[in-house]
DNA sequence: CGCCGGGGGTTCGGA
DNA sequence: ACCCCCGGCG
């Protein structure tokens, strides 16, 4: 057990205190992952539990994977059979085993939030509500919230309807639940709620798991919601060996139902809980740790702890002040270059973290121009692209033809003569017969479609049945290839010769490649389509493309996705009132405190160097906004801040430190009109073939050809990243680059 | 049927 | 700026 020697006293106690309820409050960078992995390895090596008797719930697939690998290193291959994964993946697995008990099939579909929103929109329309008054997104959020608190449609109807608004939510909620059920589909919330229903209805199933899971660990406990809390408590009720790990200072998911109450409830439910505090930070310099402490001290809601470090003092936090976001991005790039030189950092030592995905654009442009390799995490992930969702919809139909959202996507794509008229008739008939859309299609001859439509439907149904056959008998790859070809999807994208069409076709091919890889390396699963699909809905962009992981690139991501990661040098950009903290959160203390915790998460990602940055103006929602520096900048104790070189910037720093924060709502549009955008085009009358130019949107490129005269003068330009475009010079704003 | 342009709303984060 | 939705037209 010599691995225990790597631990400090608090860590070792947290590892060895395995019996009964335990709570580990783990400050940022305090070796939390190490404690969790050692604890699981310890349980196995002590002979206290077999690997399959351990349940470890993590927040992301990535965390699960990483921990599993680390345990394998200590405890060997046996670690493979630990039940380790996200709540959603573990319980979808369990639900598939017992699906029939809940009148689902094991091939039930998991609706992602897009699917569920689309269903809600459809229901609002069918119930003839005005979606301008009753916003689908808001109804979706309320339904989700209710479900997270284990309130079903029935209970909502009886206890929570108080006015017209909740009345509508209630009606939609009821219809939504029925439709999901009819479609043999579950949404993300169901993956947490249904296990509890299963356990309530079938105590013997609950007992089985209660006895099986001798030790339960829950990571990122501060980000669990009520349903997750209850699952944990139910499953742990027999052995009561539950260990929750978390940091209240890093709770950043209240917006989706996570509740800090869980930590308090845990203490209430298990009065004899042993509490461990990991307070020594091994990650960051003492300046960074202290700066982080000075920030979080502004929060009222927090557990008492004292995060400290014995690491070197390090550099002060650098404040970057810029005129606008382009300027900001350039400065970040310059600093990356400088630190690469001075500190011998690699590209992968850097992270640029922002509040909203939209902010990645300017950073991306600057990095590209500077020739610095980067990778963006998050944003529109592969599996959320249209063409991939289309392809996946076909695969879903092959396994679960009752899947209404998949059906709606593909029934007329590629076009096959089943238009809106037929679709409305289909929806109405399904409602009338109280069956799934698929059942109506199978019985189309009784449903009163036009002859044309009926024939088209017949062909569609036969096609899908063919796909079902392939899915049952063949490997995932061969079934998927068959489906891609015979659905007409590949043909459809292939015949689209635009850049976009080509990339869609390529993406579908890439999906097929991924399925092929899955078929060849099924790990411990069978390489059939259903096991592939079971994973897809729960994948996030963090999980895909692990192959690129060791590439030497700068990382760009939101603060939310940065949780759990660390980098030598971190840039926190866009520190402006209205952006971070966000406009919506300024009104309430709770929400502001969540933003502050998010800032704290960002600050504590940095190991050696931390830069925070704000721009005085920023192009947001299409127009320029003037912003005040974020209040969070002021909250860093000035002794930890580095005055920038140059008088102007020193003055700005003083201003931040001394002037009270104005109370007016930021983000107000600048009243001054033109010039719109600060991209000013050069005079293009001397533009000639071969010149290097820059376009605001398309980036840099080279002029291939110029034709036409005067008004009609057009240039064909090959852009470095966006391909060939023909621009009318009368309108195009081009900057002629000096390197001609 | 599908493309295009106009208009309105967005307004963050993600398993 | 972007996305979504809708209406008009080829």
XYZ file of C-alpha atoms (C1' of nucleotides) in Angstrom:
765
model
C 0.000 0.000 0.000
C 2.962 2.278 -0.527
C 0.941 4.557 -2.745
C -0.507 6.011 0.434
C 2.844 7.643 1.106
C 2.104 10.135 -1.643
C -0.586 11.667 0.514
C -0.607 14.363 3.151
C -2.300 13.727 6.457
C -5.726 15.089 5.499
C -5.682 13.227 2.215
C -4.659 9.991 3.844
C -7.460 10.212 6.368
C -9.929 10.881 3.599
C -8.672 7.813 1.759
C -8.653 5.496 4.742
C -11.885 6.585 6.328
C -13.997 4.253 4.236
C -16.768 3.141 6.548
C -20.005 5.039 6.921
C -20.902 8.414 5.499
C -17.977 10.674 4.656
C -17.812 14.107 3.192
C -14.642 15.430 1.631
C -14.508 19.153 1.128
C -11.744 19.520 -1.394
C -10.372 22.954 -2.105
C -9.225 23.763 -5.595
C -6.021 21.954 -6.530
C -5.950 19.986 -3.295
C -5.457 16.589 -4.894
C -9.069 15.574 -5.013
C -8.756 13.237 -7.955
C -5.828 11.567 -6.324
C -7.834 11.019 -3.152
C -10.769 9.526 -5.028
C -8.666 7.183 -7.101
C -6.537 6.085 -4.150
C -9.618 5.550 -2.074
C -11.107 3.209 -4.660
C -7.796 1.418 -5.066
C -7.499 1.174 -1.284
C -10.944 -0.415 -1.004
C -9.987 -3.048 -3.527
C -6.558 -3.761 -2.136
C -7.839 -4.029 1.411
C -10.265 -6.656 0.169
C -13.162 -4.556 1.399
C -14.917 -4.731 -1.921
C -14.689 -6.261 -5.353
C -14.404 -3.813 -8.190
C -18.007 -4.371 -9.299
C -19.194 -3.487 -5.817
C -17.842 0.033 -6.177
C -19.979 2.797 -7.603
C -18.209 6.029 -8.470
C -20.259 8.825 -9.961
C -18.502 11.629 -11.727
C -19.585 14.777 -13.423
C -18.154 14.197 -16.873
C -17.281 11.160 -18.915
C -13.819 12.530 -19.206
C -13.304 12.610 -15.454
C -14.528 9.034 -15.237
C -12.185 7.873 -17.910
C -9.231 9.652 -16.400
C -9.902 8.243 -12.953
C -10.345 4.750 -14.279
C -6.990 4.952 -16.006
C -5.334 6.184 -12.868
C -6.814 3.411 -10.761
C -5.726 0.857 -13.315
C -2.183 2.048 -12.842
C -2.377 1.381 -9.130
C -4.736 -1.532 -8.869
C -4.471 -3.179 -12.271
C -6.968 -4.335 -14.838
C -9.563 -5.129 -12.248
C -10.363 -1.436 -12.162
C -12.154 -1.899 -15.468
C -15.183 -3.329 -13.764
C -15.714 -0.527 -11.271
C -19.072 1.107 -11.894
C -17.669 4.445 -12.800
C -19.284 7.095 -14.941
C -21.605 10.047 -14.962
C -24.974 9.727 -13.253
C -26.544 9.832 -16.669
C -24.475 7.073 -18.197
C -24.586 4.732 -15.202
C -28.321 5.029 -14.784
C -29.125 4.793 -18.448
C -27.229 1.510 -18.327
C -29.273 0.313 -15.387
C -32.481 1.526 -17.000
C -31.810 -0.429 -20.168
C -31.545 -3.630 -18.165
C -34.911 -3.063 -16.526
C -36.613 -1.055 -19.253
C -39.445 -3.557 -19.686
C -40.469 -3.078 -16.072
C -41.249 0.526 -16.897
C -42.917 -0.412 -20.183
C -40.025 0.853 -22.266
C -37.879 -1.340 -24.474
C -34.170 -1.634 -23.865
C -33.624 0.334 -27.045
C -35.345 3.425 -25.725
C -33.994 6.636 -27.187
C -32.383 9.345 -25.133
C -33.737 12.718 -26.196
C -31.161 15.448 -25.980
C -32.264 18.973 -25.105
C -32.807 19.821 -28.751
C -35.120 16.871 -29.205
C -37.039 17.731 -26.114
C -37.338 21.376 -27.117
C -38.578 20.407 -30.535
C -41.197 18.157 -28.965
C -42.290 20.941 -26.659
C -42.612 23.333 -29.585
C -44.687 20.824 -31.427
C -46.972 20.353 -28.419
C -47.404 24.089 -27.929
C -48.463 24.343 -31.527
C -50.851 21.416 -31.287
C -52.444 22.823 -28.151
C -52.788 26.091 -30.045
C -50.910 28.230 -27.571
C -49.045 31.288 -28.700
C -45.336 30.495 -28.529
C -44.572 34.196 -28.279
C -46.360 34.310 -24.951
C -45.440 30.849 -23.767
C -41.847 30.501 -24.742
C -40.829 26.915 -25.462
C -37.441 27.405 -23.810
C -38.989 28.695 -20.648
C -41.552 25.888 -20.512
C -38.779 23.390 -21.087
C -36.809 24.872 -18.221
C -39.798 24.714 -15.891
C -40.570 21.124 -16.780
C -36.947 20.194 -16.286
C -36.827 21.969 -12.978
C -39.933 20.197 -11.782
C -38.540 16.830 -12.805
C -35.250 17.495 -11.038
C -37.286 17.960 -7.890
C -39.169 14.760 -8.662
C -42.422 16.494 -9.416
C -44.228 14.713 -12.213
C -46.887 16.143 -14.513
C -49.704 14.892 -12.313
C -48.346 16.438 -9.138
C -47.533 19.651 -10.946
C -51.107 19.885 -12.132
C -52.485 19.524 -8.639
C -50.030 21.544 -6.625
C -48.318 24.091 -8.805
C -50.930 25.533 -11.121
C -51.672 29.019 -9.873
C -52.273 31.124 -12.964
C -52.516 30.950 -16.725
C -48.792 30.544 -17.159
C -48.473 27.533 -14.889
C -51.692 26.165 -16.350
C -50.034 26.112 -19.762
C -46.860 24.590 -18.351
C -48.962 21.923 -16.735
C -50.807 21.066 -19.958
C -47.590 20.930 -21.947
C -45.876 18.947 -19.198
C -48.633 16.313 -19.245
C -48.589 16.012 -23.020
C -44.804 16.000 -23.083
C -44.507 13.128 -20.647
C -47.109 11.114 -22.534
C -45.410 11.742 -25.855
C -41.967 10.777 -24.568
C -43.437 7.577 -23.227
C -45.263 6.793 -26.463
C -42.032 7.442 -28.334
C -40.162 4.989 -26.095
C -37.868 7.895 -25.248
C -36.378 9.474 -22.179
C -34.910 12.913 -21.767
C -31.859 13.710 -19.648
C -33.957 14.317 -16.571
C -35.762 10.999 -16.998
C -32.428 9.226 -16.727
C -32.364 10.381 -13.108
C -36.062 10.283 -12.324
C -36.939 6.923 -13.852
C -34.456 4.951 -11.768
C -36.199 6.288 -8.683
C -39.564 5.258 -10.119
C -38.118 1.857 -10.873
C -36.759 1.496 -7.350
C -40.055 2.596 -5.833
C -42.118 0.186 -7.898
C -39.718 -2.758 -7.655
C -38.078 -2.849 -4.241
C -36.344 -6.107 -5.137
C -34.440 -4.311 -7.892
C -33.469 -1.576 -5.488
C -32.322 -4.170 -2.956
C -30.179 -5.829 -5.546
C -28.261 -2.649 -6.247
C -28.246 -1.548 -2.639
C -26.477 -4.745 -1.732
C -24.236 -4.742 -4.741
C -22.830 -1.260 -4.233
C -20.977 -1.637 -0.961
C -19.182 1.669 -1.394
C -20.472 4.693 -3.221
C -18.500 7.780 -4.145
C -19.935 10.924 -5.658
C -17.600 13.463 -7.168
C -18.506 17.145 -7.725
C -21.221 16.725 -5.156
C -21.828 20.478 -5.111
C -23.158 20.194 -8.656
C -25.675 17.423 -8.101
C -29.390 18.093 -8.103
C -32.082 16.781 -5.823
C -32.837 13.724 -7.956
C -29.177 12.771 -7.969
C -28.995 13.264 -4.252
C -31.950 11.008 -3.694
C -30.571 8.281 -5.933
C -27.381 8.339 -3.944
C -29.241 8.095 -0.678
C -31.480 5.259 -1.866
C -28.633 3.212 -3.212
C -26.553 3.770 -0.120
C -29.297 2.971 2.348
C -28.106 -0.569 3.146
C -24.365 -0.187 3.599
C -24.393 3.543 4.230
C -20.869 3.738 2.905
C -21.352 6.917 0.992
C -18.560 9.310 0.335
C -19.323 12.612 -1.303
C -16.583 14.870 -2.580
C -16.933 18.458 -3.554
C -16.141 22.079 -3.085
C -18.916 24.512 -2.362
C -16.720 27.293 -3.723
C -16.835 25.653 -7.125
C -20.586 25.149 -7.353
C -21.452 26.544 -10.765
C -24.457 24.602 -11.968
C -27.302 25.914 -9.863
C -28.829 27.175 -13.096
C -29.626 23.650 -14.093
C -30.978 22.497 -10.813
C -27.866 21.695 -8.844
C -28.386 22.660 -5.256
C -25.942 23.475 -2.574
C -28.626 22.273 -0.197
C -27.392 18.784 -0.924
C -24.320 19.404 1.158
C -26.442 20.651 4.040
C -28.969 17.850 3.610
C -26.194 15.330 3.672
C -25.154 16.510 7.094
C -28.750 16.409 8.241
C -29.452 12.959 6.848
C -26.230 11.494 8.190
C -25.528 13.205 11.494
C -22.510 10.994 12.106
C -20.869 12.007 8.827
C -17.109 12.351 9.007
C -15.951 15.555 7.396
C -12.550 15.856 5.784
C -11.122 19.078 4.525
C -8.417 19.130 1.932
C -7.019 22.609 2.175
C -3.499 22.430 0.881
C -3.270 23.522 -2.733
C -0.574 21.812 -4.768
C -1.450 23.374 -8.068
C -0.839 27.086 -7.981
C 1.601 29.706 -6.827
C 0.803 31.348 -3.527
C -0.127 34.583 -5.251
C -2.768 32.791 -7.283
C -4.088 30.893 -4.279
C -4.286 34.062 -2.204
C -5.848 36.051 -4.998
C -8.484 33.333 -5.341
C -9.129 33.430 -1.599
C -9.549 37.171 -1.675
C -12.165 36.814 -4.372
C -14.228 34.085 -2.826
C -14.221 35.909 0.514
C -16.828 38.202 -1.016
C -19.373 35.406 -0.988
C -21.662 35.067 1.996
C -22.739 31.522 1.298
C -19.819 29.270 1.926
C -18.408 26.612 4.127
C -15.518 27.622 6.261
C -12.184 26.573 4.937
C -8.699 27.854 4.553
C -7.012 27.009 1.302
C -3.269 27.517 1.508
C -0.167 26.476 -0.363
C 3.483 25.927 0.281
C 4.306 26.608 -3.340
C 6.515 29.496 -4.368
C 5.071 32.968 -4.454
C 5.226 33.340 -8.216
C 4.278 36.258 -10.418
C 1.537 38.707 -9.706
C -1.727 38.486 -11.568
C -1.462 40.509 -14.721
C -4.262 42.796 -15.759
C -4.704 43.381 -19.478
C -6.722 46.389 -20.543
C -7.826 46.784 -24.146
C -9.889 49.092 -26.294
C -11.920 46.321 -27.878
C -12.032 42.574 -28.259
C -9.687 42.516 -31.254
C -7.104 44.448 -29.320
C -7.646 42.106 -26.388
C -7.098 39.049 -28.542
C -3.908 40.511 -30.017
C -2.518 41.209 -26.574
C -3.289 37.698 -25.444
C -1.496 36.312 -28.477
C 1.515 38.551 -27.857
C 1.737 37.418 -24.271
C 1.494 33.787 -25.248
C 4.406 34.304 -27.625
C 6.407 36.081 -24.979
C 5.803 33.496 -22.264
C 6.568 30.662 -24.638
C 10.002 32.222 -25.057
C 10.686 33.428 -21.564
C 9.192 30.562 -19.589
C 9.822 27.780 -22.115
C 6.128 26.964 -22.127
C 4.534 24.844 -24.814
C 1.303 25.833 -26.501
C -0.519 23.287 -24.426
C 0.484 25.152 -21.276
C -1.943 27.939 -22.167
C -5.677 28.249 -21.774
C -7.929 31.101 -22.756
C -11.120 30.979 -20.742
C -14.257 32.993 -21.390
C -17.755 33.314 -20.049
C -19.676 32.650 -23.253
C -18.902 30.577 -26.294
C -19.505 33.558 -28.552
C -16.304 35.124 -27.273
C -14.150 32.484 -28.887
C -14.404 34.112 -32.303
C -12.050 37.050 -31.815
C -9.534 34.912 -29.961
C -9.635 32.336 -32.683
C -8.988 34.909 -35.386
C -6.031 36.378 -33.559
C -4.499 32.978 -32.881
C -4.931 31.948 -36.465
C -3.342 35.138 -37.703
C -0.519 34.663 -35.268
C 0.040 31.133 -36.469
C -0.552 29.676 -33.026
C -2.201 26.244 -32.974
C -5.299 26.107 -30.818
C -8.217 23.933 -30.043
C -11.682 25.041 -29.113
C -13.551 22.890 -26.637
C -17.300 23.104 -26.606
C -19.309 25.170 -28.965
C -21.236 23.174 -31.505
C -20.062 19.656 -30.894
C -19.784 17.093 -33.628
C -22.844 15.206 -32.524
C -24.995 18.301 -32.540
C -24.355 19.188 -36.161
C -27.314 18.937 -38.435
C -25.958 16.260 -40.729
C -24.814 14.109 -37.831
C -28.141 14.448 -36.082
C -29.821 13.464 -39.345
C -27.694 10.369 -39.696
C -28.096 9.494 -36.045
C -31.848 9.950 -36.435
C -31.855 7.200 -39.057
C -29.889 4.972 -36.718
C -32.291 5.754 -33.910
C -35.241 4.849 -36.106
C -33.628 1.530 -36.921
C -33.601 0.623 -33.235
C -36.596 2.490 -31.948
C -39.040 3.345 -34.735
C -41.361 4.946 -32.194
C -38.786 7.707 -31.721
C -40.906 10.678 -32.714
C -38.184 13.296 -32.915
C -35.949 11.129 -35.076
C -38.902 10.372 -37.297
C -39.793 14.012 -37.717
C -36.246 14.807 -38.758
C -35.946 12.240 -41.467
C -39.411 11.354 -42.699
C -38.990 13.885 -45.464
C -35.254 14.256 -45.582
C -34.093 13.574 -48.205
C -37.349 14.696 -49.781
C -39.665 11.831 -50.434
C -43.047 13.448 -50.818
C -44.246 13.437 -47.223
C -44.712 17.150 -46.696
C -46.285 19.300 -43.980
C -49.845 18.357 -44.982
C -49.181 14.659 -44.533
C -47.198 15.393 -41.394
C -50.061 17.281 -39.789
C -52.446 14.528 -40.680
C -50.023 12.045 -39.186
C -49.781 13.974 -35.924
C -53.530 14.390 -35.707
C -54.184 10.719 -36.389
C -51.621 9.615 -33.817
C -53.311 11.838 -31.254
C -56.716 10.491 -32.202
C -55.629 6.857 -32.048
C -53.474 7.528 -29.003
C -50.525 5.707 -30.522
C -47.041 6.572 -31.746
C -46.458 8.150 -35.128
C -44.820 4.963 -36.287
C -47.913 2.875 -35.601
C -49.954 5.230 -37.716
C -47.431 4.921 -40.522
C -47.559 1.152 -40.322
C -51.320 1.377 -40.694
C -51.329 4.219 -43.156
C -53.990 2.574 -45.307
C -56.495 3.043 -42.486
C -55.503 6.607 -41.779
C -56.971 8.390 -44.759
C -53.837 9.762 -46.389
C -53.911 10.800 -50.021
C -52.921 8.019 -52.417
C -49.655 9.780 -53.204
C -48.802 10.221 -49.567
C -49.819 6.685 -48.703
C -47.467 5.280 -51.316
C -44.636 7.466 -50.120
C -45.288 6.366 -46.555
C -45.329 2.727 -47.576
C -41.929 3.097 -49.176
C -40.620 4.887 -46.092
C -41.927 2.226 -43.726
C -40.388 -0.538 -45.781
C -37.097 1.283 -45.869
C -37.039 1.653 -42.089
C -37.981 -1.984 -41.630
C -35.047 -2.900 -43.803
C -32.854 -0.793 -41.542
C -34.247 -2.493 -38.470
C -33.254 -5.825 -39.948
C -29.739 -4.614 -40.624
C -29.409 -3.217 -37.112
C -30.431 -6.545 -35.586
C -28.199 -8.787 -37.629
C -25.107 -6.844 -38.563
C -22.269 -5.078 -36.819
C -22.703 -1.401 -36.063
C -20.494 -0.379 -38.930
C -22.032 -2.495 -41.603
C -25.565 -1.575 -40.501
C -24.693 2.126 -40.406
C -23.039 2.046 -43.824
C -26.063 0.314 -45.251
C -28.361 2.893 -43.704
C -26.250 5.847 -44.821
C -26.403 4.588 -48.375
C -29.983 3.402 -48.631
C -31.527 6.317 -46.791
C -30.255 8.554 -49.577
C -28.477 10.714 -47.034
C -24.985 10.322 -48.434
C -26.316 10.950 -51.929
C -28.138 14.027 -50.703
C -25.009 15.596 -49.200
C -22.822 14.413 -52.038
C -24.884 16.185 -54.660
C -24.592 19.442 -52.749
C -21.426 20.857 -54.197
C -21.127 23.886 -51.968
C -18.429 23.981 -49.324
C -21.070 23.322 -46.756
C -22.416 20.303 -48.569
C -18.987 18.856 -48.939
C -18.211 19.275 -45.288
C -21.523 17.653 -44.375
C -20.723 14.670 -46.504
C -17.314 14.463 -44.893
C -18.824 14.676 -41.458
C -21.148 11.776 -42.164
C -18.128 9.840 -43.371
C -16.367 10.761 -40.170
C -19.275 9.436 -38.169
C -19.070 6.191 -40.122
C -15.367 6.057 -39.331
C -16.109 6.501 -35.666
C -18.632 3.674 -35.851
C -16.083 1.546 -37.631
C -13.561 2.169 -34.897
C -16.177 1.278 -32.356
C -16.858 -1.944 -34.234
C -13.178 -2.815 -34.258
C -12.505 -1.865 -30.622
C -15.690 -2.571 -28.781
C -13.922 -2.562 -25.386
C -16.134 -4.784 -23.309
C -19.294 -4.308 -25.302
C -20.705 -6.052 -28.298
C -20.090 -4.021 -31.452
C -23.743 -3.658 -32.392
C -25.556 -0.518 -33.301
C -27.563 -0.375 -30.100
C -24.492 -0.257 -27.903
C -22.981 2.455 -30.060
C -26.138 4.511 -29.973
C -26.507 4.051 -26.245
C -23.358 6.101 -25.829
C -23.863 8.758 -28.428
C -26.578 10.739 -26.675
C -24.450 10.992 -23.570
C -21.291 12.024 -25.329
C -20.198 15.585 -25.126
C -17.645 17.422 -27.136
C -15.230 16.916 -24.255
C -15.226 13.229 -24.974
C -14.749 13.083 -28.693
C -11.448 13.456 -30.448
C -9.361 12.291 -27.544
C -6.800 11.530 -30.197
C -5.936 15.197 -30.353
C -5.317 15.337 -26.670
C -1.559 15.195 -26.835
C -1.351 17.755 -29.624
C 0.495 20.862 -28.600
C -2.271 23.444 -28.831
C -3.578 26.361 -26.857
C -6.932 25.495 -25.269
C -9.963 27.719 -25.683
C -13.063 26.987 -23.659
C -15.746 28.392 -21.421
C -15.127 28.663 -17.731
C -17.718 25.969 -17.181
C -15.856 23.454 -19.311
C -12.578 24.339 -17.636
C -13.652 22.858 -14.338
C -11.275 20.156 -13.219
C -8.482 21.224 -15.581
C -5.224 23.048 -14.938
C -2.783 25.007 -17.080
C 0.527 26.701 -16.491
C -0.741 29.978 -17.861
C -4.374 31.020 -17.879
C -6.031 33.987 -19.557
C -9.435 34.977 -18.214
C -10.869 37.283 -20.823
C -13.927 39.507 -21.078
C -13.944 40.598 -17.434
C -16.660 43.191 -17.936
C -19.799 44.069 -16.087
C -22.694 42.645 -18.029
C -20.620 39.920 -19.561
C -18.929 38.512 -16.502
C -20.778 38.817 -14.236
C -23.498 38.346 -16.816
C -26.269 40.854 -17.141
C -28.874 38.406 -15.880
C -27.057 37.651 -12.682
C -26.376 41.164 -11.475
C -29.818 41.468 -9.940
C -29.657 38.764 -7.315
C -27.055 37.978 -4.719
C -27.366 34.217 -5.224
C -26.732 34.449 -8.927
C -23.943 36.929 -8.468
C -22.309 34.576 -6.021
C -22.536 31.782 -8.557
C -20.770 34.008 -11.074
C -18.128 34.732 -8.511
C -17.610 31.032 -7.919
C -17.220 30.672 -11.646
C -14.547 33.334 -11.553
C -12.937 31.488 -8.681
C -12.940 28.307 -10.751
C -11.215 30.211 -13.559
C -8.557 31.728 -11.323
C -7.757 28.415 -9.692
C -7.111 26.717 -13.053
C -3.798 28.554 -13.242
C -0.646 26.911 -11.969
C 2.024 29.520 -12.636
C 0.675 32.525 -14.428
C -2.672 34.225 -14.439
C -3.796 37.029 -16.711
C -7.152 38.706 -16.471
C -8.367 40.932 -19.204
C -11.131 43.321 -20.095
C -11.994 45.396 -23.116
C -13.661 48.777 -22.866
C -15.825 48.212 -25.868
C -17.078 44.990 -27.335
C -19.157 44.072 -30.293
C -22.140 42.315 -28.789
C -25.461 41.444 -30.375
C -24.313 43.187 -33.486
C -23.502 46.575 -32.074
C -20.810 48.151 -29.986
C -21.314 48.258 -26.291
C -19.303 50.153 -23.808
C -18.547 48.192 -20.681
C -17.229 48.892 -17.228
C -14.525 46.590 -15.889
C -15.918 43.669 -13.940
C -16.392 44.133 -10.228
C -14.451 40.894 -9.832
C -11.260 42.664 -10.850
C -11.633 44.979 -7.896
C -12.156 42.044 -5.605
C -8.667 40.748 -6.157
C -6.561 42.207 -3.400
C -4.431 44.909 -5.099
C -1.190 43.515 -3.693
C -1.622 40.486 -5.929
C -2.202 42.533 -9.055
C 0.577 43.567 -11.355
C 0.520 47.105 -12.660
C 0.954 46.973 -16.386
C 3.755 48.713 -18.172
C 2.868 52.128 -19.541
C 1.358 55.084 -17.738
C -2.013 54.740 -19.329
C -2.494 51.282 -17.987
C -1.235 52.189 -14.556
C -3.806 54.938 -14.468
C -6.511 52.539 -15.426
C -5.522 50.237 -12.641
C -5.715 53.097 -10.177
C -9.089 54.014 -11.499
C -10.351 50.507 -10.974
C -8.981 50.457 -7.485
C -10.419 53.762 -6.402
C -13.621 54.589 -8.256
C -16.821 53.066 -6.981
C -18.504 50.767 -9.444
C -21.236 52.650 -11.280
C -24.645 51.185 -10.636
C -26.152 51.753 -14.038
C -26.922 48.659 -16.026
C -23.992 47.975 -18.286
C -24.186 46.702 -21.807
C -26.215 49.703 -22.877
C -25.714 50.458 -26.514
C -23.343 53.239 -27.332
C -25.542 56.109 -28.544
C -22.965 57.334 -30.999
C -23.688 56.055 -34.551
C -21.204 55.251 -37.233
C -18.512 54.126 -37.826
C -20.007 50.668 -37.560
C -17.361 48.107 -36.876
C -13.782 49.129 -36.637
C -12.826 47.235 -39.750
C -12.104 49.884 -42.336
C -11.526 48.796 -45.884
C -8.639 50.148 -47.923
C -9.003 51.896 -51.258
C -9.283 49.037 -53.695
C -8.723 50.834 -56.991
C -5.159 49.568 -57.121
C -5.994 46.010 -56.187
C -4.261 43.544 -58.470
C -3.929 39.821 -58.910
C -1.831 38.042 -56.359
C -2.209 40.612 -53.601
C -2.632 39.444 -50.012
C -5.712 40.915 -48.431
C -7.728 40.623 -45.273
C -11.484 40.483 -44.927
C -13.357 41.175 -41.728
C -15.221 37.900 -41.835
C -13.253 35.583 -44.083
C -9.784 36.345 -42.768
C -6.718 36.552 -44.934
C -6.470 35.441 -48.544
C -4.990 36.083 -51.940
C -6.543 37.735 -54.970
C -6.734 35.237 -57.801
C -8.495 37.275 -60.427
C -10.125 40.624 -61.023
C -12.786 41.160 -63.643
C -15.399 43.743 -64.718
C -15.091 47.501 -64.637
C -16.153 50.340 -62.407
C -19.305 49.379 -60.549
C -19.083 45.753 -61.517
C -15.499 45.126 -60.583
C -15.293 41.750 -58.915
C -12.399 39.911 -57.335
C -12.025 36.178 -56.953
C -10.225 35.595 -53.696
C -8.868 32.423 -52.225
C -9.155 32.752 -48.474
C -6.758 30.822 -46.326
C -9.453 29.152 -44.326
C -12.774 29.911 -45.949
C -12.106 28.837 -49.518
C -12.751 30.730 -52.712
C -15.199 33.647 -52.805
C -16.154 36.206 -55.414
C -16.609 39.661 -53.929
C -18.026 42.769 -55.549
C -15.402 45.415 -54.847
C -17.995 48.161 -54.661
C -19.150 46.650 -51.360
C -16.325 44.488 -50.116
C -14.298 45.889 -47.275
C -10.807 44.625 -47.819
C -7.615 45.572 -46.176
C -4.542 45.252 -48.355
C -1.878 43.508 -46.334
C 1.595 45.009 -46.248
C 3.408 41.802 -47.134
C 2.685 42.184 -50.828
C -40.735 22.047 -52.720
C -36.975 24.706 -51.576
C -34.586 29.011 -51.581
C -34.279 33.643 -50.164
C -35.038 37.859 -47.609
C -37.152 40.206 -43.815
C -38.255 40.551 -39.118
C -38.048 39.538 -34.422
C -35.880 37.654 -30.491
C -31.699 36.349 -28.248
C -29.184 37.731 -24.055
C -24.817 32.631 -20.416
C -23.656 27.707 -18.945
C -24.255 21.703 -20.311
C -25.072 15.936 -18.961
C -24.246 38.908 -35.118
C -26.747 34.997 -35.153
C -30.727 31.972 -35.263
C -35.347 30.873 -36.154
C -39.577 31.456 -38.334
C -42.467 32.905 -41.898
C -44.133 34.432 -46.356
C -43.307 35.016 -51.196
C -41.578 33.382 -55.350
C -39.132 30.559 -58.978
